[in-house]
Amino acid sequence: MSRGLRLLALSSALAVAGLSTSTAWAQEPEAPPAGPDLIVLSGTARVPRGSTVGEVVVLRGRAVIEGVAVGDVIVLDGPITVNGQVSGSVIAVTGVVRLGPGAQVGGEVRARGTVRTAAGAHVAGGIRQRTAFTWRGPVEVFGRFAGWLAVTVSTFLLGLLLVLMVPRALDTMSATARAAPWWSSGWGLALAIALPIAVLLLAVSLVGLPLALALLSGFGLLGLLGYVIVMYLVGRLLWPSPRSRAVAFVFGWLILRAVGAVPYLSGATAGLAAVFGLGVGAVALWRARSVGGKHREGKAVVWTEAMREEAGL
């Protein structure tokens, strides 16, 4: 149990490290003038005096701005204190906002609780306190982070559903990824190329149009499934079988969603993971045809002992 807690702490640290961009980057000559974004899952996002960051987003905790935030400052659950400069808006979805004497806000200030403004504070966009945020409100508030939050929650729920509904299938795909990584990559790439072409060919025919539309609507689900499968595979590297599948998935989910918060890496890693996961699933399904069921005469069932032990066969 102590080893599991250490692994969980390590994965959580990796997630927070990926989601929180160090303010030291802003001191490098190559850093953009706006500074890096600062995202915190739980805790305090502090911008010291003399430091410059971009967007500041805290899921649970507090934000203390004493330096400069070029973008918005958003806290989902907790208070915000501003003693410096914020070029965008200051939004506390469930908490209060405190504006010190030197606070300068270029946008508006919105809070579910009260907004306490000291003498000398300046807000260009107006102040709205005791604001009830609807579902549409947080999506507009979080802007480009709304997509990351939506994918993070969706993959977590889908992964837990797979762990509960098809645990043996996940173990089989884990064994397949270990035994045939190159075959899985090749088949994933082939399917990623062939499926869109098949949709285009079917779409030119009135008879094949319904199937083309069905395949097109399923692309998103296939990609999400492939992504979640790779989360489980990554988690199994830290939490090997036969220990808890749910814990293994959480490890992989934390790591990949941390990487997903890094600009320019998020789309590339998600795409590669989706392709590889799709390939692993395809190879595992093909090989499963010959296990415990019918198979062509003379065709050997190629399963290693490691694969059988992983799949529980």
mmCIF file of C-alpha atoms in Angstrom:
data_model
loop_
_atom_site.group_PDB
_atom_site.id
_atom_site.type_symbol
_atom_site.label_atom_id
_atom_site.label_comp_id
_atom_site.label_asym_id
_atom_site.label_seq_id
_atom_site.Cartn_x
_atom_site.Cartn_y
_atom_site.Cartn_z
ATOM 1 C CA MET A 1 0.000 0.000 0.000
ATOM 2 C CA SER A 2 2.855 2.390 0.845
ATOM 3 C CA ARG A 3 4.401 1.705 -2.546
ATOM 4 C CA GLY A 4 1.061 2.400 -4.215
ATOM 5 C CA LEU A 5 0.747 5.694 -2.363
ATOM 6 C CA ARG A 6 4.236 6.663 -3.472
ATOM 7 C CA LEU A 7 3.360 5.867 -7.082
ATOM 8 C CA LEU A 8 0.133 7.844 -6.797
ATOM 9 C CA ALA A 9 2.025 10.803 -5.370
ATOM 10 C CA LEU A 10 4.559 10.557 -8.202
ATOM 11 C CA SER A 11 1.845 10.524 -10.864
ATOM 12 C CA SER A 12 0.040 13.432 -9.212
ATOM 13 C CA ALA A 13 3.287 15.379 -9.110
ATOM 14 C CA LEU A 14 3.815 14.695 -12.803
ATOM 15 C CA ALA A 15 0.285 15.914 -13.530
ATOM 16 C CA VAL A 16 0.714 19.122 -11.555
ATOM 17 C CA ALA A 17 4.133 19.691 -13.123
ATOM 18 C CA GLY A 18 2.629 19.320 -16.577
ATOM 19 C CA LEU A 19 -0.356 21.497 -15.787
ATOM 20 C CA SER A 20 1.615 24.227 -13.944
ATOM 21 C CA THR A 21 4.150 26.102 -16.032
ATOM 22 C CA SER A 22 7.074 27.322 -14.020
ATOM 23 C CA THR A 23 7.292 31.075 -13.631
ATOM 24 C CA ALA A 24 11.032 30.750 -14.106
ATOM 25 C CA TRP A 25 10.395 30.446 -17.855
ATOM 26 C CA ALA A 26 9.384 34.063 -17.871
ATOM 27 C CA GLN A 27 12.932 35.014 -16.843
ATOM 28 C CA GLU A 28 14.508 33.395 -19.882
ATOM 29 C CA PRO A 29 15.369 35.749 -22.766
ATOM 30 C CA GLU A 30 13.578 33.496 -25.267
ATOM 31 C CA ALA A 31 10.289 33.532 -23.331
ATOM 32 C CA PRO A 32 7.371 35.394 -24.936
ATOM 33 C CA PRO A 33 6.504 38.805 -23.450
ATOM 34 C CA ALA A 34 3.181 37.501 -22.164
ATOM 35 C CA GLY A 35 4.889 34.871 -20.048
ATOM 36 C CA PRO A 36 3.736 31.270 -19.586
ATOM 37 C CA ASP A 37 0.250 30.280 -18.509
ATOM 38 C CA LEU A 38 -0.137 29.161 -14.898
ATOM 39 C CA ILE A 39 -2.601 26.309 -14.262
ATOM 40 C CA VAL A 40 -3.010 24.723 -10.826
ATOM 41 C CA LEU A 41 -5.195 21.726 -10.002
ATOM 42 C CA SER A 42 -5.223 22.290 -6.250
ATOM 43 C CA GLY A 43 -3.366 24.896 -4.236
ATOM 44 C CA THR A 44 -2.252 28.505 -4.628
ATOM 45 C CA ALA A 45 -1.324 30.144 -7.921
ATOM 46 C CA ARG A 46 0.926 33.023 -6.871
ATOM 47 C CA VAL A 47 2.388 35.595 -9.244
ATOM 48 C CA PRO A 48 5.068 37.475 -7.286
ATOM 49 C CA ARG A 49 5.844 41.126 -7.794
ATOM 50 C CA GLY A 50 8.080 41.578 -10.828
ATOM 51 C CA SER A 51 6.873 38.380 -12.558
ATOM 52 C CA THR A 52 4.717 38.192 -15.690
ATOM 53 C CA VAL A 53 2.439 35.307 -16.694
ATOM 54 C CA GLY A 54 -0.281 34.731 -19.274
ATOM 55 C CA GLU A 55 -3.536 33.082 -18.218
ATOM 56 C CA VAL A 56 -4.002 32.008 -14.590
ATOM 57 C CA VAL A 57 -6.445 29.143 -13.942
ATOM 58 C CA VAL A 58 -6.998 27.402 -10.595
ATOM 59 C CA LEU A 59 -9.427 24.506 -10.307
ATOM 60 C CA ARG A 60 -9.469 24.440 -6.503
ATOM 61 C CA GLY A 61 -7.509 26.809 -4.329
ATOM 62 C CA ARG A 62 -6.703 30.501 -4.608
ATOM 63 C CA ALA A 63 -4.938 32.977 -6.865
ATOM 64 C CA VAL A 64 -2.738 35.784 -5.553
ATOM 65 C CA ILE A 65 -1.630 38.287 -8.201
ATOM 66 C CA GLU A 66 1.066 40.687 -7.103
ATOM 67 C CA GLY A 67 2.846 40.885 -10.433
ATOM 68 C CA VAL A 68 1.372 41.007 -13.959
ATOM 69 C CA ALA A 69 -1.124 38.607 -15.568
ATOM 70 C CA VAL A 70 -1.489 39.388 -19.261
ATOM 71 C CA GLY A 71 -4.550 37.153 -19.677
ATOM 72 C CA ASP A 72 -7.524 36.318 -17.463
ATOM 73 C CA VAL A 73 -7.391 35.154 -13.845
ATOM 74 C CA ILE A 74 -9.967 32.419 -13.168
ATOM 75 C CA VAL A 75 -10.555 30.369 -10.022
ATOM 76 C CA LEU A 76 -13.220 27.685 -10.150
ATOM 77 C CA ASP A 77 -13.427 27.040 -6.401
ATOM 78 C CA GLY A 78 -11.716 29.599 -4.186
ATOM 79 C CA PRO A 79 -10.888 33.300 -3.716
ATOM 80 C CA ILE A 80 -8.800 35.716 -5.769
ATOM 81 C CA THR A 81 -6.573 38.484 -4.419
ATOM 82 C CA VAL A 82 -5.192 41.102 -6.808
ATOM 83 C CA ASN A 83 -2.539 43.585 -5.753
ATOM 84 C CA GLY A 84 -0.901 43.851 -9.164
ATOM 85 C CA GLN A 85 -2.031 44.143 -12.775
ATOM 86 C CA VAL A 86 -4.417 41.910 -14.741
ATOM 87 C CA SER A 87 -4.888 42.778 -18.416
ATOM 88 C CA GLY A 88 -7.890 40.473 -18.824
ATOM 89 C CA SER A 89 -10.810 39.683 -16.537
ATOM 90 C CA VAL A 90 -10.835 38.428 -12.945
ATOM 91 C CA ILE A 91 -13.446 35.731 -12.356
ATOM 92 C CA ALA A 92 -14.167 33.741 -9.186
ATOM 93 C CA VAL A 93 -16.785 31.138 -10.101
ATOM 94 C CA THR A 94 -17.614 30.215 -6.491
ATOM 95 C CA GLY A 95 -15.471 32.516 -4.327
ATOM 96 C CA VAL A 96 -14.794 36.136 -3.494
ATOM 97 C CA VAL A 97 -12.457 38.704 -5.043
ATOM 98 C CA ARG A 98 -10.257 41.148 -3.132
ATOM 99 C CA LEU A 99 -8.738 44.100 -5.000
ATOM 100 C CA GLY A 100 -5.870 45.828 -3.207
ATOM 101 C CA PRO A 101 -4.944 49.531 -3.455
ATOM 102 C CA GLY A 102 -2.604 48.900 -6.389
ATOM 103 C CA ALA A 103 -4.883 46.557 -8.337
ATOM 104 C CA GLN A 104 -5.324 47.349 -12.035
ATOM 105 C CA VAL A 105 -7.794 45.198 -14.010
ATOM 106 C CA GLY A 106 -8.225 45.770 -17.733
ATOM 107 C CA GLY A 107 -11.334 43.613 -18.063
ATOM 108 C CA GLU A 108 -14.263 42.989 -15.762
ATOM 109 C CA VAL A 109 -14.418 41.495 -12.285
ATOM 110 C CA ARG A 110 -17.049 38.804 -11.676
ATOM 111 C CA ALA A 111 -17.586 36.771 -8.532
ATOM 112 C CA ARG A 112 -20.142 34.395 -7.081
ATOM 113 C CA GLY A 113 -19.429 36.013 -3.727
ATOM 114 C CA THR A 114 -18.543 39.601 -2.902
ATOM 115 C CA VAL A 115 -15.968 41.878 -4.523
ATOM 116 C CA ARG A 116 -14.022 43.903 -1.960
ATOM 117 C CA THR A 117 -12.377 46.903 -3.559
ATOM 118 C CA ALA A 118 -9.782 49.015 -1.749
ATOM 119 C CA ALA A 119 -9.275 52.702 -2.441
ATOM 120 C CA GLY A 120 -7.002 53.178 -5.430
ATOM 121 C CA ALA A 121 -7.995 49.971 -7.247
ATOM 122 C CA HIS A 122 -9.049 50.424 -10.871
ATOM 123 C CA VAL A 123 -11.348 48.148 -12.908
ATOM 124 C CA ALA A 124 -11.882 49.102 -16.548
ATOM 125 C CA GLY A 125 -14.630 46.608 -17.370
ATOM 126 C CA GLY A 126 -16.904 46.990 -14.376
ATOM 127 C CA ILE A 127 -17.641 44.866 -11.330
ATOM 128 C CA ARG A 128 -20.325 42.177 -11.003
ATOM 129 C CA GLN A 129 -20.648 40.446 -7.655
ATOM 130 C CA ARG A 130 -22.987 37.690 -6.445
ATOM 131 C CA THR A 131 -23.201 36.407 -10.026
ATOM 132 C CA ALA A 132 -24.835 33.028 -10.609
ATOM 133 C CA PHE A 133 -22.770 31.130 -13.179
ATOM 134 C CA THR A 134 -24.709 28.832 -15.486
ATOM 135 C CA TRP A 135 -23.251 25.954 -17.549
ATOM 136 C CA ARG A 136 -22.756 28.334 -20.450
ATOM 137 C CA GLY A 137 -21.016 30.809 -18.168
ATOM 138 C CA PRO A 138 -18.051 28.626 -17.132
ATOM 139 C CA VAL A 139 -17.500 27.523 -20.731
ATOM 140 C CA GLU A 140 -17.247 31.139 -21.836
ATOM 141 C CA VAL A 141 -15.104 31.963 -18.820
ATOM 142 C CA PHE A 142 -12.523 29.250 -19.335
ATOM 143 C CA GLY A 143 -12.158 29.916 -23.050
ATOM 144 C CA ARG A 144 -9.510 27.656 -24.537
ATOM 145 C CA PHE A 145 -9.212 25.718 -21.250
ATOM 146 C CA ALA A 146 -12.819 24.571 -21.581
ATOM 147 C CA GLY A 147 -11.804 22.028 -24.206
ATOM 148 C CA TRP A 148 -9.040 20.637 -22.001
ATOM 149 C CA LEU A 149 -11.409 20.331 -19.046
ATOM 150 C CA ALA A 150 -14.066 18.635 -21.169
ATOM 151 C CA VAL A 151 -11.635 16.051 -22.566
ATOM 152 C CA THR A 152 -10.138 15.468 -19.118
ATOM 153 C CA VAL A 153 -13.510 14.708 -17.532
ATOM 154 C CA SER A 154 -14.744 12.683 -20.525
ATOM 155 C CA THR A 155 -11.661 10.456 -20.676
ATOM 156 C CA PHE A 156 -11.804 9.862 -16.925
ATOM 157 C CA LEU A 157 -15.442 8.741 -17.062
ATOM 158 C CA LEU A 158 -14.927 6.634 -20.194
ATOM 159 C CA GLY A 159 -11.838 4.976 -18.731
ATOM 160 C CA LEU A 160 -13.604 4.019 -15.508
ATOM 161 C CA LEU A 161 -16.514 2.679 -17.551
ATOM 162 C CA LEU A 162 -14.148 0.458 -19.569
ATOM 163 C CA VAL A 163 -12.455 -0.765 -16.388
ATOM 164 C CA LEU A 164 -15.837 -1.765 -14.955
ATOM 165 C CA MET A 165 -17.390 -3.192 -18.142
ATOM 166 C CA VAL A 166 -14.516 -4.816 -20.072
ATOM 167 C CA PRO A 167 -11.583 -5.336 -17.675
ATOM 168 C CA ARG A 168 -10.365 -8.516 -19.389
ATOM 169 C CA ALA A 169 -10.372 -6.776 -22.753
ATOM 170 C CA LEU A 170 -8.141 -4.026 -21.360
ATOM 171 C CA ASP A 171 -5.713 -6.637 -20.034
ATOM 172 C CA THR A 172 -5.680 -8.349 -23.424
ATOM 173 C CA MET A 173 -4.873 -5.061 -25.164
ATOM 174 C CA SER A 174 -2.128 -4.385 -22.623
ATOM 175 C CA ALA A 175 -0.588 -7.766 -23.430
ATOM 176 C CA THR A 176 -0.949 -7.108 -27.152
ATOM 177 C CA ALA A 177 0.792 -3.749 -26.887
ATOM 178 C CA ARG A 178 3.744 -5.397 -25.126
ATOM 179 C CA ALA A 179 3.985 -8.313 -27.552
ATOM 180 C CA ALA A 180 3.279 -6.514 -30.848
ATOM 181 C CA PRO A 181 3.931 -2.752 -30.561
ATOM 182 C CA TRP A 182 4.996 -2.337 -34.199
ATOM 183 C CA TRP A 183 2.056 -4.312 -35.562
ATOM 184 C CA SER A 184 -0.261 -2.199 -33.418
ATOM 185 C CA SER A 185 1.302 1.032 -34.661
ATOM 186 C CA GLY A 186 1.097 -0.084 -38.275
ATOM 187 C CA TRP A 187 -2.513 -1.166 -38.075
ATOM 188 C CA GLY A 188 -3.475 1.999 -36.234
ATOM 189 C CA LEU A 189 -1.895 4.156 -38.943
ATOM 190 C CA ALA A 190 -3.502 2.066 -41.674
ATOM 191 C CA LEU A 191 -6.953 2.400 -40.118
ATOM 192 C CA ALA A 192 -6.466 6.129 -39.569
ATOM 193 C CA ILE A 193 -5.821 6.498 -43.307
ATOM 194 C CA ALA A 194 -8.262 3.904 -44.637
ATOM 195 C CA LEU A 195 -11.358 4.875 -42.652
ATOM 196 C CA PRO A 196 -11.604 8.480 -43.983
ATOM 197 C CA ILE A 197 -11.031 7.213 -47.529
ATOM 198 C CA ALA A 198 -13.780 4.628 -47.060
ATOM 199 C CA VAL A 199 -16.145 7.334 -45.832
ATOM 200 C CA LEU A 200 -15.435 9.467 -48.920
ATOM 201 C CA LEU A 201 -16.014 6.522 -51.248
ATOM 202 C CA LEU A 202 -19.273 5.620 -49.541
ATOM 203 C CA ALA A 203 -20.458 9.225 -49.503
ATOM 204 C CA VAL A 204 -20.416 9.517 -53.316
ATOM 205 C CA SER A 205 -23.071 6.808 -53.480
ATOM 206 C CA LEU A 206 -26.610 7.418 -52.292
ATOM 207 C CA VAL A 207 -26.802 3.806 -51.114
ATOM 208 C CA GLY A 208 -23.631 4.087 -49.051
ATOM 209 C CA LEU A 209 -24.359 7.556 -47.667
ATOM 210 C CA PRO A 210 -26.087 6.361 -44.434
ATOM 211 C CA LEU A 211 -23.108 4.114 -43.629
ATOM 212 C CA ALA A 212 -20.711 6.967 -44.431
ATOM 213 C CA LEU A 213 -22.553 9.277 -42.039
ATOM 214 C CA ALA A 214 -22.551 6.600 -39.332
ATOM 215 C CA LEU A 215 -18.809 6.058 -39.720
ATOM 216 C CA LEU A 216 -18.178 9.794 -39.729
ATOM 217 C CA SER A 217 -20.099 10.291 -36.492
ATOM 218 C CA GLY A 218 -18.134 7.444 -34.917
ATOM 219 C CA PHE A 219 -14.677 8.901 -35.607
ATOM 220 C CA GLY A 220 -14.720 10.970 -32.441
ATOM 221 C CA LEU A 221 -15.665 7.997 -30.279
ATOM 222 C CA LEU A 222 -13.000 5.804 -31.902
ATOM 223 C CA GLY A 223 -10.351 8.429 -31.299
ATOM 224 C CA LEU A 224 -11.424 8.882 -27.691
ATOM 225 C CA LEU A 225 -11.410 5.105 -27.145
ATOM 226 C CA GLY A 226 -7.908 4.819 -28.574
ATOM 227 C CA TYR A 227 -6.732 7.664 -26.346
ATOM 228 C CA VAL A 228 -8.226 6.059 -23.225
ATOM 229 C CA ILE A 229 -6.718 2.670 -24.113
ATOM 230 C CA VAL A 230 -3.256 4.235 -24.224
ATOM 231 C CA MET A 231 -3.922 5.841 -20.835
ATOM 232 C CA TYR A 232 -4.472 2.355 -19.450
ATOM 233 C CA LEU A 233 -1.343 1.034 -21.185
ATOM 234 C CA VAL A 234 0.776 3.831 -19.722
ATOM 235 C CA GLY A 235 -0.716 3.235 -16.298
ATOM 236 C CA ARG A 236 0.145 -0.462 -16.450
ATOM 237 C CA LEU A 237 3.803 0.498 -16.836
ATOM 238 C CA LEU A 238 3.656 2.049 -13.349
ATOM 239 C CA TRP A 239 1.122 -0.333 -11.829
ATOM 240 C CA PRO A 240 1.674 -3.806 -13.348
ATOM 241 C CA SER A 241 -0.895 -6.605 -13.433
ATOM 242 C CA PRO A 242 -2.591 -8.124 -11.484
ATOM 243 C CA ARG A 243 -2.943 -5.067 -9.248
ATOM 244 C CA SER A 244 -5.932 -2.729 -9.473
ATOM 245 C CA ARG A 245 -6.908 -1.808 -13.024
ATOM 246 C CA ALA A 246 -8.603 1.384 -11.840
ATOM 247 C CA VAL A 247 -5.426 2.655 -10.157
ATOM 248 C CA ALA A 248 -3.410 1.821 -13.275
ATOM 249 C CA PHE A 249 -5.818 3.804 -15.417
ATOM 250 C CA VAL A 250 -5.700 6.803 -13.057
ATOM 251 C CA PHE A 251 -1.897 6.859 -13.306
ATOM 252 C CA GLY A 252 -2.020 6.920 -17.101
ATOM 253 C CA TRP A 253 -4.871 9.438 -17.133
ATOM 254 C CA LEU A 254 -2.960 11.863 -14.919
ATOM 255 C CA ILE A 255 0.166 11.672 -17.049
ATOM 256 C CA LEU A 256 -1.488 12.025 -20.458
ATOM 257 C CA ARG A 257 -3.814 14.821 -19.379
ATOM 258 C CA ALA A 258 -0.827 16.635 -17.881
ATOM 259 C CA VAL A 259 0.916 16.395 -21.238
ATOM 260 C CA GLY A 260 -2.359 17.454 -22.858
ATOM 261 C CA ALA A 261 -2.150 20.807 -21.068
ATOM 262 C CA VAL A 262 1.199 21.676 -22.687
ATOM 263 C CA PRO A 263 0.762 23.856 -25.798
ATOM 264 C CA TYR A 264 1.777 22.269 -29.125
ATOM 265 C CA LEU A 265 2.178 18.865 -27.463
ATOM 266 C CA SER A 266 -1.475 18.299 -26.613
ATOM 267 C CA GLY A 267 -2.757 17.737 -30.146
ATOM 268 C CA ALA A 268 0.233 15.693 -31.271
ATOM 269 C CA THR A 269 0.259 13.357 -28.274
ATOM 270 C CA ALA A 270 -3.518 12.893 -28.353
ATOM 271 C CA GLY A 271 -3.437 12.063 -32.066
ATOM 272 C CA LEU A 272 -0.552 9.606 -31.768
ATOM 273 C CA ALA A 273 -2.119 7.984 -28.729
ATOM 274 C CA ALA A 274 -5.476 7.630 -30.475
ATOM 275 C CA VAL A 275 -3.852 6.000 -33.517
ATOM 276 C CA PHE A 276 -1.785 3.591 -31.422
ATOM 277 C CA GLY A 277 -4.737 2.724 -29.181
ATOM 278 C CA LEU A 278 -6.908 2.052 -32.222
ATOM 279 C CA GLY A 279 -4.217 -0.240 -33.618
ATOM 280 C CA VAL A 280 -3.828 -2.106 -30.332
ATOM 281 C CA GLY A 281 -7.569 -2.664 -30.176
ATOM 282 C CA ALA A 282 -7.699 -3.913 -33.770
ATOM 283 C CA VAL A 283 -4.802 -6.353 -33.305
ATOM 284 C CA ALA A 284 -6.187 -7.613 -29.998
ATOM 285 C CA LEU A 285 -9.620 -8.210 -31.526
ATOM 286 C CA TRP A 286 -8.108 -10.053 -34.486
ATOM 287 C CA ARG A 287 -6.051 -12.317 -32.277
ATOM 288 C CA ALA A 288 -8.993 -12.906 -29.940
ATOM 289 C CA ARG A 289 -10.848 -14.549 -32.847
ATOM 290 C CA SER A 290 -8.564 -17.573 -32.458
ATOM 291 C CA VAL A 291 -8.782 -17.894 -28.681
ATOM 292 C CA GLY A 292 -11.563 -20.039 -27.277
ATOM 293 C CA GLY A 293 -13.481 -20.008 -30.552
ATOM 294 C CA LYS A 294 -13.318 -20.911 -34.210
ATOM 295 C CA HIS A 295 -10.213 -20.389 -36.277
ATOM 296 C CA ARG A 296 -9.012 -21.521 -39.634
ATOM 297 C CA GLU A 297 -7.458 -24.945 -39.747
ATOM 298 C CA GLY A 298 -3.698 -24.853 -39.900
ATOM 299 C CA LYS A 299 -3.477 -21.319 -38.465
ATOM 300 C CA ALA A 300 -1.504 -21.311 -35.235
ATOM 301 C CA VAL A 301 -2.658 -19.132 -32.388
ATOM 302 C CA VAL A 302 0.296 -16.824 -31.699
ATOM 303 C CA TRP A 303 0.049 -15.941 -28.019
ATOM 304 C CA THR A 304 3.060 -15.671 -25.737
ATOM 305 C CA GLU A 305 2.979 -16.786 -22.122
ATOM 306 C CA ALA A 306 3.197 -13.159 -21.023
ATOM 307 C CA MET A 307 0.129 -12.324 -23.109
ATOM 308 C CA ARG A 308 -1.829 -15.233 -21.660
ATOM 309 C CA GLU A 309 -0.871 -14.332 -18.097
ATOM 310 C CA GLU A 310 -1.757 -10.659 -18.708
ATOM 311 C CA ALA A 311 -5.130 -11.546 -20.216
ATOM 312 C CA GLY A 312 -5.857 -14.177 -17.558
ATOM 313 C CA LEU A 313 -6.184 -17.005 -20.061
#
